[in-house]
Amino acid sequence: MAVNGQRHDRTALILYGSETGNAHDVADELGRLTERLHFLTQVLPLDAVDPSFLIDPTIVVIAVSTTGQGDLPVNARKFWRSLLRKKLPPDSLQDVHFTTFGLGDSSYPKFNWAARKLHKRLSQLGAAEIYPRGEADEQHPEGLDATYLPWSTDLRKHLLEGYPLPEGIQPIPEDVLLQPKWTLALADEVKGDHSVSVLNATSEIAMTNAVPGPTDEKGSSLDAGVPPDYSTAPEREIAVTLKDNIRLTPIGHWQDVRHLAFTTTEQAHYAPGDILTIHPKNDLEEVNNFLEVMDWSSMADKAIHFVPTGPVSATGSYPSPHIPSLTARSLTTLRTLLTDHLDLTAIPRRSFFSLVAHFTDDPMHKERLLEFTIPEYVDELYDYTTRPRRSIIEVLQEFESVKIPWQWAATVLPVLHGRQFSIASGGKLRKDSNPREKTRFELLVAIVKYRTVIKKIREGVCTKYLAALPVGTRINVALQQGGLGITKATARRPVVMIGPGTGIAPIRSLIWERLQWREGLETMARVNGSSAINGSRSIGESVLFYGCRNQEADFFYEREWQDLKGRLPLQVFTAFSRDQKQKVYVQDLIRQQSELLYRLLHDSSGIVYVCGSSGKMPQAVREALIEIFQIRMNREDAEAYLIGMEKEGRYKQETW
């Protein structure tokens, strides 16, 4: 392959499956790693390619997160289904050389399941593993980097040994700035001139190019000369209107929790456990501060657009700008980019420090910034960024000599991703009282606001946006299928639901849905002339374990539970951890109801749903259930029974 008169026999395809952006970030870092080793590199979501596209590149590296019950992210499921085609011969990928890196959460039973099954399936189809799979754990005290940094460092060494560079060619050093695929330019600049002058970059810039993009079965480029948009996830976008924004906790309570209701004139079906993604906006004061810190204020409202830094025709394809909803033809402004599309308050990753170190002429600042990129200093990076939750804008305010060129804004700053919320409405609550509104969505949202060692209070970008959102505001949201997989087929089975705090949201949806199922089953029985069916026979028993700090402050939907107990077979057990001297949690209540739960889960093959905060709670609940099964069996058999429930889809967890 020849590009710009140079021969490139080393190609790398970096693929990702990402739900919240973490795997995408890892893929971008891996792309920079392979580019510095002179691999012609392309970074794409898994759904942008067919399995046959994995054959041509020299190496394939896949970063994938695990969602739901061991599932692949939405933008990787089409690719996964294509790997499961029965017609694929067992040696169809024998020329593929690959490795994978998984991003998971060990509080889930199926930890890093997506990476494991993807890795296994590629091997089954003949692909050769060139380097052992890496697995990161979100629960690790030092985050994902605790695993990623040593894994990627060793991967680099392995690639240099397994794919040695030609004599006289050295890896591109870290102090050389990689040219991005896209930069920003004024809309009235000459369209044919894609060169972008970066006057305040203090480093040499290395030009890189993309590998050819996907082709159809005849070998023709799929993009027809236009950079494809691979950033859009297969979610359904819906225009909604905010109808309610009600604070449920007392003003003096330590946490502000909101009940939000949105309506739409569209007919939209959703099930318990499904997700609404809300795309926030950055605070206007933060945006203005950022513009001032970077000296961009004079440019803030001028029309700009993306321009490729390399000749698109050289490869027959070109990667798209990585910002969702913006294409190569979109006109925008810096102010709009910073408000709607780029994350100013994110905790900066190691790659951010590596990039911004190129944009300072202060030797001390440069040295300090580069120290944060050294793998051996991962503890120091964690203490500076993650532990105090220091944001990008705060880092740039401290390193005031850093001046990022506005043309590089979308390269240096991460994308402002939408935040996912479990829908709290179901059954009859899906209908609004206004007949013109076809669908109603209700959310239970804890407003993120807390202190660290930094003086300024930390606030979540999305929940801050939602807390200030006036009733009547119209926004676009994305509706996405969740991971609980709840269907009407389970109506007659008993369910045990554990949902402390805002974890009650998907469970509330399920309880209202089960009420509607019961009413539907009884109506059907009457139409068919059957004898009267009472609630306990028409639908399985429902048991709810709810936990919070105080009954008076954060017992969400208390009146609803009292009403619903009279309308379907529902028992509610509550743990108010701060209302007595000895703290009581949901796992304590579970142990107290051992006989009931053994009957429902073992004797009646019931289903368990665990929803809420990840971390200690899911593991504590799991341990309590194992102890319950030990009423009739030994420890080993009890653990095996719970694992069997998971395999049968009778133990499901949705935590965040």
XYZ file of C-alpha atoms in Angstrom, residues 13-18 24 42-54 57 60 62-63 72-83 85 211-217 220-223 227-234 317-321:
61
model
C -7.519 -1.835 12.679
C -8.647 -0.681 16.119
C -12.280 -1.552 16.855
C -14.426 -0.662 19.840
C -17.759 -1.463 21.409
C -18.642 1.345 23.803
C -13.950 4.450 22.663
C -8.008 3.240 11.521
C -10.285 3.400 14.600
C -13.904 2.320 14.114
C -16.903 1.009 16.096
C -17.407 -2.731 15.679
C -20.720 -2.281 13.871
C -18.952 -0.329 11.098
C -17.304 -3.487 9.784
C -18.104 -7.012 8.660
C -15.973 -9.929 9.937
C -14.332 -10.227 6.500
C -12.886 -6.726 6.981
C -10.668 -8.108 9.767
C -5.047 -5.506 8.358
C -6.678 -6.098 14.820
C -10.609 -4.660 19.928
C -11.613 -2.673 23.020
C -22.031 -6.272 24.104
C -22.684 -2.522 23.748
C -25.308 -1.356 21.274
C -22.738 -0.303 18.667
C -21.190 -3.798 18.664
C -24.237 -6.087 18.520
C -24.621 -6.124 14.740
C -20.984 -7.257 14.431
C -21.527 -9.903 17.130
C -24.567 -11.300 15.316
C -22.522 -11.488 12.120
C -19.918 -13.595 13.946
C -23.788 -16.804 11.420
C -6.238 2.807 6.385
C -8.832 2.207 3.662
C -12.375 2.068 4.926
C -14.904 -0.771 4.653
C -15.840 -1.976 1.183
C -18.856 -3.815 -0.166
C -18.765 -7.364 -1.540
C -16.060 -0.743 -3.809
C -15.649 1.827 -1.078
C -18.818 2.237 0.938
C -18.347 5.951 1.443
C -16.363 10.490 5.134
C -18.838 8.061 6.715
C -20.546 8.821 10.018
C -19.675 5.892 12.267
C -20.418 7.737 15.502
C -24.189 7.373 15.646
C -25.342 4.527 17.889
C -28.483 2.585 16.868
C -11.833 6.519 2.436
C -11.420 8.675 5.498
C -12.639 8.431 9.092
C -15.494 10.698 10.123
C -15.260 13.439 12.738
